[in-house]
mmCIF file of C-alpha atoms and ligand atoms in Angstrom:
data_model
loop_
_atom_site.group_PDB
_atom_site.id
_atom_site.type_symbol
_atom_site.label_atom_id
_atom_site.label_comp_id
_atom_site.label_asym_id
_atom_site.label_seq_id
_atom_site.Cartn_x
_atom_site.Cartn_y
_atom_site.Cartn_z
ATOM 1 C CA MET A 1 -47.015 -23.186 -33.172
ATOM 2 C CA ALA A 2 -44.343 -24.218 -30.681
ATOM 3 C CA LYS A 3 -40.735 -23.474 -31.566
ATOM 4 C CA LEU A 4 -38.371 -26.379 -32.246
ATOM 5 C CA GLY A 5 -35.105 -26.723 -30.358
ATOM 6 C CA VAL A 6 -32.871 -29.259 -32.096
ATOM 7 C CA ASN A 7 -30.446 -31.171 -29.901
ATOM 8 C CA ILE A 8 -27.324 -32.059 -31.898
ATOM 9 C CA ASP A 9 -25.476 -34.044 -29.198
ATOM 10 C CA HIS A 10 -25.607 -37.250 -31.191
ATOM 11 C CA VAL A 11 -23.729 -35.732 -34.096
ATOM 12 C CA ALA A 12 -20.906 -35.373 -31.579
ATOM 13 C CA THR A 13 -21.569 -38.914 -30.306
ATOM 14 C CA LEU A 14 -20.742 -40.192 -33.799
ATOM 15 C CA ARG A 15 -17.621 -38.038 -33.969
ATOM 16 C CA GLN A 16 -16.428 -39.288 -30.580
ATOM 17 C CA ALA A 17 -16.831 -42.895 -31.746
ATOM 18 C CA ARG A 18 -13.543 -42.252 -33.581
ATOM 19 C CA GLN A 19 -12.390 -39.319 -31.449
ATOM 20 C CA GLY A 20 -11.817 -37.390 -34.641
ATOM 21 C CA THR A 21 -13.179 -34.286 -36.285
ATOM 22 C CA GLU A 22 -16.238 -35.477 -38.188
ATOM 23 C CA PRO A 23 -19.160 -35.194 -38.273
ATOM 24 C CA ASN A 24 -18.802 -31.621 -37.074
ATOM 25 C CA PRO A 25 -21.524 -30.298 -34.728
ATOM 26 C CA VAL A 26 -21.034 -26.784 -36.104
ATOM 27 C CA TRP A 27 -21.966 -27.994 -39.595
ATOM 28 C CA ALA A 28 -24.902 -29.809 -38.022
ATOM 29 C CA ALA A 29 -26.094 -26.606 -36.412
ATOM 30 C CA VAL A 30 -25.970 -24.805 -39.758
ATOM 31 C CA GLU A 31 -27.965 -27.594 -41.451
ATOM 32 C CA ALA A 32 -30.481 -27.655 -38.591
ATOM 33 C CA GLU A 33 -30.954 -23.900 -38.877
ATOM 34 C CA LEU A 34 -31.457 -24.181 -42.641
ATOM 35 C CA GLY A 35 -34.125 -26.820 -41.930
ATOM 36 C CA GLY A 36 -35.945 -24.409 -39.637
ATOM 37 C CA ALA A 37 -34.549 -25.037 -36.146
ATOM 38 C CA ASP A 38 -35.620 -22.225 -33.830
ATOM 39 C CA LEU A 39 -32.973 -23.065 -31.225
ATOM 40 C CA ILE A 40 -29.883 -25.269 -31.123
ATOM 41 C CA THR A 41 -29.278 -27.347 -28.000
ATOM 42 C CA VAL A 42 -26.158 -29.106 -26.763
ATOM 43 C CA HIS A 43 -25.503 -30.881 -23.484
ATOM 44 C CA LEU A 44 -22.008 -30.369 -22.092
ATOM 45 C CA ARG A 45 -21.821 -33.393 -19.826
ATOM 46 C CA GLU A 46 -19.303 -33.694 -17.019
ATOM 47 C CA ASP A 47 -17.750 -36.735 -18.758
ATOM 48 C CA ARG A 48 -17.661 -34.908 -22.167
ATOM 49 C CA ARG A 49 -18.944 -38.078 -23.837
ATOM 50 C CA HIS A 50 -20.202 -36.176 -26.882
ATOM 51 C CA ILE A 51 -20.155 -32.376 -26.873
ATOM 52 C CA ARG A 52 -16.778 -30.879 -25.889
ATOM 53 C CA ASP A 53 -15.946 -27.433 -24.505
ATOM 54 C CA ARG A 54 -14.612 -26.269 -27.870
ATOM 55 C CA ASP A 55 -17.921 -27.182 -29.561
ATOM 56 C CA VAL A 56 -19.831 -24.935 -27.193
ATOM 57 C CA GLU A 57 -17.366 -22.072 -27.812
ATOM 58 C CA LEU A 58 -17.630 -22.427 -31.600
ATOM 59 C CA LEU A 59 -21.418 -22.830 -31.578
ATOM 60 C CA ARG A 60 -21.814 -19.737 -29.422
ATOM 61 C CA HIS A 61 -20.117 -17.708 -32.167
ATOM 62 C CA THR A 62 -21.686 -19.383 -35.203
ATOM 63 C CA VAL A 63 -25.269 -20.301 -34.345
ATOM 64 C CA GLN A 64 -27.682 -17.593 -35.445
ATOM 65 C CA VAL A 65 -30.688 -18.772 -33.394
ATOM 66 C CA PRO A 66 -30.600 -18.929 -29.576
ATOM 67 C CA LEU A 67 -28.160 -21.505 -28.183
ATOM 68 C CA ASN A 68 -29.535 -23.624 -25.332
ATOM 69 C CA LEU A 69 -26.905 -25.234 -23.109
ATOM 70 C CA GLU A 70 -28.097 -28.299 -21.221
ATOM 71 C CA MET A 71 -26.062 -28.682 -18.080
ATOM 72 C CA ALA A 72 -25.855 -30.054 -14.575
ATOM 73 C CA ALA A 73 -25.542 -27.626 -11.670
ATOM 74 C CA LEU A 74 -21.830 -28.371 -11.250
ATOM 75 C CA ASP A 75 -19.323 -25.604 -10.437
ATOM 76 C CA GLU A 76 -17.100 -26.423 -13.421
ATOM 77 C CA ILE A 77 -19.958 -26.366 -15.926
ATOM 78 C CA VAL A 78 -21.576 -23.285 -14.383
ATOM 79 C CA ALA A 79 -18.255 -21.442 -14.783
ATOM 80 C CA ILE A 80 -18.166 -22.400 -18.482
ATOM 81 C CA ALA A 81 -21.764 -21.230 -18.965
ATOM 82 C CA LEU A 82 -20.993 -17.905 -17.288
ATOM 83 C CA ARG A 83 -18.004 -17.406 -19.579
ATOM 84 C CA ILE A 84 -19.652 -18.484 -22.851
ATOM 85 C CA LYS A 85 -23.085 -17.025 -22.083
ATOM 86 C CA PRO A 86 -25.552 -19.072 -24.142
ATOM 87 C CA ALA A 87 -28.991 -17.487 -24.555
ATOM 88 C CA MET A 88 -30.506 -20.192 -22.391
ATOM 89 C CA ALA A 89 -29.429 -22.879 -19.935
ATOM 90 C CA THR A 90 -31.517 -25.961 -19.209
ATOM 91 C CA LEU A 91 -30.573 -27.499 -15.886
ATOM 92 C CA VAL A 92 -30.747 -31.280 -15.885
ATOM 93 C CA PRO A 93 -29.742 -34.015 -13.444
ATOM 94 C CA GLU A 94 -26.743 -36.014 -14.615
ATOM 95 C CA LYS A 95 -25.471 -39.470 -13.783
ATOM 96 C CA ARG A 96 -22.265 -40.832 -15.254
ATOM 97 C CA THR A 97 -23.775 -44.253 -15.816
ATOM 98 C CA GLU A 98 -26.938 -43.130 -17.596
ATOM 99 C CA VAL A 99 -27.358 -43.553 -21.363
ATOM 100 C CA THR A 100 -29.423 -40.351 -21.532
ATOM 101 C CA THR A 101 -31.021 -38.003 -19.008
ATOM 102 C CA GLU A 102 -33.172 -40.366 -16.977
ATOM 103 C CA GLY A 103 -35.528 -38.154 -15.028
ATOM 104 C CA GLY A 104 -36.266 -34.558 -14.167
ATOM 105 C CA LEU A 105 -34.429 -32.468 -11.587
ATOM 106 C CA ASP A 106 -35.364 -33.091 -7.983
ATOM 107 C CA LEU A 107 -35.618 -29.415 -7.131
ATOM 108 C CA ALA A 108 -37.072 -29.923 -3.700
ATOM 109 C CA ALA A 109 -34.059 -32.027 -2.643
ATOM 110 C CA ASN A 110 -31.463 -29.670 -4.146
ATOM 111 C CA ALA A 111 -33.095 -26.279 -3.599
ATOM 112 C CA PRO A 112 -30.181 -24.247 -2.127
ATOM 113 C CA THR A 113 -27.628 -25.310 -4.764
ATOM 114 C CA ILE A 114 -30.024 -24.922 -7.682
ATOM 115 C CA THR A 115 -31.330 -21.549 -6.472
ATOM 116 C CA THR A 116 -27.773 -20.206 -6.270
ATOM 117 C CA VAL A 117 -26.940 -21.460 -9.764
ATOM 118 C CA VAL A 118 -30.163 -20.038 -11.245
ATOM 119 C CA GLY A 119 -29.381 -16.688 -9.604
ATOM 120 C CA LYS A 120 -25.854 -16.579 -11.084
ATOM 121 C CA LEU A 121 -26.967 -17.586 -14.576
ATOM 122 C CA THR A 122 -29.957 -15.227 -14.574
ATOM 123 C CA ASP A 123 -27.793 -12.313 -13.404
ATOM 124 C CA ALA A 124 -25.510 -13.053 -16.376
ATOM 125 C CA GLY A 125 -28.483 -12.670 -18.743
ATOM 126 C CA ILE A 126 -28.961 -16.411 -19.367
ATOM 127 C CA LYS A 127 -32.584 -17.614 -19.348
ATOM 128 C CA CYS A 128 -32.908 -20.596 -17.019
ATOM 129 C CA SER A 129 -35.068 -23.618 -17.734
ATOM 130 C CA ALA A 130 -35.731 -26.475 -15.281
ATOM 131 C CA PHE A 131 -36.063 -29.948 -16.766
ATOM 132 C CA ILE A 132 -38.656 -31.507 -14.488
ATOM 133 C CA ASP A 133 -41.031 -34.427 -14.287
ATOM 134 C CA ALA A 134 -44.719 -33.608 -14.695
ATOM 135 C CA ASP A 135 -45.155 -33.203 -10.951
ATOM 136 C CA LEU A 136 -46.835 -30.184 -9.355
ATOM 137 C CA ARG A 137 -44.356 -30.146 -6.428
ATOM 138 C CA GLN A 138 -41.490 -29.771 -8.880
ATOM 139 C CA VAL A 139 -43.322 -26.983 -10.725
ATOM 140 C CA HIS A 140 -43.719 -25.038 -7.478
ATOM 141 C CA ALA A 141 -40.106 -25.714 -6.501
ATOM 142 C CA ALA A 142 -38.963 -24.413 -9.915
ATOM 143 C CA GLN A 143 -40.891 -21.201 -9.368
ATOM 144 C CA GLN A 144 -39.364 -20.844 -5.886
ATOM 145 C CA ALA A 145 -35.858 -21.388 -7.289
ATOM 146 C CA GLY A 146 -36.345 -18.523 -9.757
ATOM 147 C CA PHE A 147 -36.591 -20.396 -13.066
ATOM 148 C CA ALA A 148 -38.214 -18.484 -15.965
ATOM 149 C CA ILE A 149 -38.966 -21.700 -17.864
ATOM 150 C CA CYS A 150 -39.903 -25.316 -17.134
ATOM 151 C CA GLU A 151 -39.288 -28.090 -19.650
ATOM 152 C CA LEU A 152 -41.579 -31.006 -18.901
ATOM 153 C CA HIS A 153 -39.960 -34.425 -19.213
ATOM 154 C CA THR A 154 -41.977 -36.270 -21.864
ATOM 155 C CA GLY A 155 -39.933 -39.496 -21.583
ATOM 156 C CA PRO A 156 -42.562 -41.440 -19.586
ATOM 157 C CA TYR A 157 -45.227 -40.328 -22.085
ATOM 158 C CA ALA A 158 -43.026 -41.448 -24.987
ATOM 159 C CA LEU A 159 -42.485 -44.854 -23.397
ATOM 160 C CA ALA A 160 -46.157 -45.403 -22.588
ATOM 161 C CA VAL A 161 -47.966 -47.357 -25.256
ATOM 162 C CA ALA A 162 -51.503 -46.548 -26.297
ATOM 163 C CA GLY A 163 -53.984 -47.231 -23.528
ATOM 164 C CA SER A 164 -54.414 -46.204 -19.932
ATOM 165 C CA ALA A 165 -50.713 -45.464 -19.242
ATOM 166 C CA TYR A 166 -50.612 -43.197 -22.280
ATOM 167 C CA ASP A 167 -53.730 -41.304 -21.187
ATOM 168 C CA ARG A 168 -52.398 -40.991 -17.639
ATOM 169 C CA GLU A 169 -49.011 -39.636 -18.746
ATOM 170 C CA LEU A 170 -50.614 -37.181 -21.145
ATOM 171 C CA GLU A 171 -52.948 -35.956 -18.408
ATOM 172 C CA ARG A 172 -50.016 -35.496 -15.981
ATOM 173 C CA ILE A 173 -48.213 -33.398 -18.598
ATOM 174 C CA ARG A 174 -51.325 -31.356 -19.323
ATOM 175 C CA ALA A 175 -51.952 -30.636 -15.617
ATOM 176 C CA ALA A 176 -48.312 -29.756 -14.904
ATOM 177 C CA GLY A 177 -48.241 -27.564 -18.026
ATOM 178 C CA GLU A 178 -51.275 -25.650 -16.828
ATOM 179 C CA GLU A 179 -49.630 -25.089 -13.436
ATOM 180 C CA ILE A 180 -46.372 -23.878 -15.035
ATOM 181 C CA LEU A 181 -48.379 -21.240 -16.905
ATOM 182 C CA ASN A 182 -50.367 -20.331 -13.757
ATOM 183 C CA CYS A 183 -47.050 -19.798 -11.975
ATOM 184 C CA GLY A 184 -46.004 -17.334 -14.691
ATOM 185 C CA MET A 185 -43.280 -19.514 -16.235
ATOM 186 C CA GLN A 186 -42.732 -20.483 -19.873
ATOM 187 C CA LEU A 187 -43.827 -24.006 -20.817
ATOM 188 C CA ASN A 188 -41.455 -26.201 -22.823
ATOM 189 C CA ALA A 189 -41.417 -29.986 -23.291
ATOM 190 C CA GLY A 190 -39.035 -32.628 -24.522
ATOM 191 C CA HIS A 191 -37.313 -36.027 -24.344
ATOM 192 C CA GLY A 192 -38.203 -39.158 -26.277
ATOM 193 C CA LEU A 193 -40.368 -37.298 -28.785
ATOM 194 C CA ASN A 194 -40.453 -38.491 -32.385
ATOM 195 C CA TYR A 195 -42.334 -37.880 -35.631
ATOM 196 C CA THR A 196 -45.393 -39.823 -34.504
ATOM 197 C CA ASN A 197 -45.760 -39.084 -30.788
ATOM 198 C CA VAL A 198 -45.018 -35.361 -30.970
ATOM 199 C CA GLN A 199 -48.462 -34.196 -32.094
ATOM 200 C CA ALA A 200 -50.289 -34.798 -28.794
ATOM 201 C CA ILE A 201 -47.617 -32.781 -26.974
ATOM 202 C CA ALA A 202 -47.531 -30.054 -29.639
ATOM 203 C CA ARG A 203 -51.260 -29.559 -28.980
ATOM 204 C CA LEU A 204 -50.674 -28.438 -25.368
ATOM 205 C CA PRO A 205 -52.088 -24.935 -24.930
ATOM 206 C CA HIS A 206 -49.462 -22.166 -24.807
ATOM 207 C CA LEU A 207 -46.541 -24.546 -25.321
ATOM 208 C CA SER A 208 -43.518 -22.417 -26.251
ATOM 209 C CA GLU A 209 -40.792 -24.863 -27.265
ATOM 210 C CA LEU A 210 -40.253 -28.540 -28.038
ATOM 211 C CA HIS A 211 -36.753 -29.939 -27.541
ATOM 212 C CA ILE A 212 -35.949 -32.934 -29.710
ATOM 213 C CA GLY A 213 -32.696 -34.678 -30.572
ATOM 214 C CA HIS A 214 -32.444 -38.414 -31.065
ATOM 215 C CA ALA A 215 -35.363 -38.872 -33.479
ATOM 216 C CA ILE A 216 -34.181 -36.027 -35.708
ATOM 217 C CA VAL A 217 -30.522 -37.104 -35.825
ATOM 218 C CA SER A 218 -31.634 -40.718 -36.460
ATOM 219 C CA ARG A 219 -33.740 -39.692 -39.440
ATOM 220 C CA ALA A 220 -30.957 -37.408 -40.650
ATOM 221 C CA ILE A 221 -28.739 -40.448 -41.292
ATOM 222 C CA PHE A 222 -31.098 -41.400 -44.118
ATOM 223 C CA ILE A 223 -32.431 -38.107 -45.459
ATOM 224 C CA GLY A 224 -30.044 -35.441 -44.185
ATOM 225 C CA LEU A 225 -30.372 -33.146 -41.194
ATOM 226 C CA ARG A 226 -31.930 -30.217 -43.026
ATOM 227 C CA ASP A 227 -34.852 -32.335 -44.257
ATOM 228 C CA ALA A 228 -35.160 -34.200 -40.957
ATOM 229 C CA VAL A 229 -35.588 -30.887 -39.126
ATOM 230 C CA ALA A 230 -37.992 -29.575 -41.767
ATOM 231 C CA GLY A 231 -40.020 -32.810 -41.419
ATOM 232 C CA MET A 232 -40.275 -32.328 -37.659
ATOM 233 C CA LYS A 233 -41.429 -28.738 -38.180
ATOM 234 C CA ILE A 234 -44.208 -30.097 -40.414
ATOM 235 C CA ALA A 235 -45.125 -32.751 -37.800
ATOM 236 C CA ILE A 236 -45.388 -30.037 -35.152
ATOM 237 C CA SER A 237 -47.493 -27.794 -37.352
ATOM 238 C CA ASN A 238 -49.918 -30.600 -38.286
ATOM 239 C CA VAL A 239 -51.985 -30.263 -35.118
ATOM 240 C CA ASP A 240 -55.551 -28.981 -34.872
HETATM 241 N N1 PXP B 1 -34.631 -32.217 -23.287
HETATM 242 C C1 PXP B 1 -33.685 -32.561 -22.380
HETATM 243 C C2 PXP B 1 -33.621 -31.782 -21.113
HETATM 244 C C3 PXP B 1 -32.776 -33.601 -22.633
HETATM 245 O O1 PXP B 1 -31.860 -33.944 -21.712
HETATM 246 C C4 PXP B 1 -32.832 -34.258 -23.878
HETATM 247 C C5 PXP B 1 -31.829 -35.334 -24.186
HETATM 248 O O2 PXP B 1 -30.567 -34.784 -24.280
HETATM 249 C C6 PXP B 1 -33.811 -33.855 -24.799
HETATM 250 C C7 PXP B 1 -34.711 -32.866 -24.460
HETATM 251 C C8 PXP B 1 -33.933 -34.498 -26.127
HETATM 252 O O3 PXP B 1 -34.308 -35.823 -25.944
HETATM 253 P P1 PXP B 1 -34.316 -36.813 -27.209
HETATM 254 O O4 PXP B 1 -32.903 -36.924 -27.665
HETATM 255 O O5 PXP B 1 -34.889 -38.072 -26.650
HETATM 256 O O6 PXP B 1 -35.192 -36.160 -28.244
#
């Protein structure tokens, strides 16, 4: 069964709505762990719209499972990652105007910068994951850049409704997943997954981790984060 990385950014989104102290992402991480989270993920964005530097510091010292820091390859954020040393860093593209991460990294277009960043993070003992679209060129570019892990962007799959688009997106993910494994990298997937669309992705052979945030935090508003995480663990395990 794939491990579950729980993204708690939107707990901080709610806190920042009042720029106060609650709800506290550190409490959220504890609840997520008690629900069975195998990793905790936060995205320290350049504009600090939800997670703040202090959150990452505190989480690094309190989270018992591996901490995954989502980040852009920006000097300022790389310096923070090198100082705090999360277990894992997932490199993502970032645009100030986007509501959420819109697409995968264009590794081919940014190869020198990304390769340097991956080298620095890897030398510091941080496992590096590339968030990429299900595109074989990006898989090969990730291998070239030295990534140990690729996280396939499941957003287009999540947006596709049942029918030919759905089948096409699922097939693209399957083919890219196979190539990631052939290239000797770890296969992860995430973005836009929820309690009903996760099963087809969880069935991918040799999938290591699923990274899910919005659907879990949304359900947590009604049933609590611990149960929302536990429910997602059940959804992931209910695959043939
Ligand atoms: N993986 C990556 C790389 C992401 O940027 C995000 C969104 O922060 C997620 C997974 C989780 O996506 P969602 O919140 O749609 O579950």
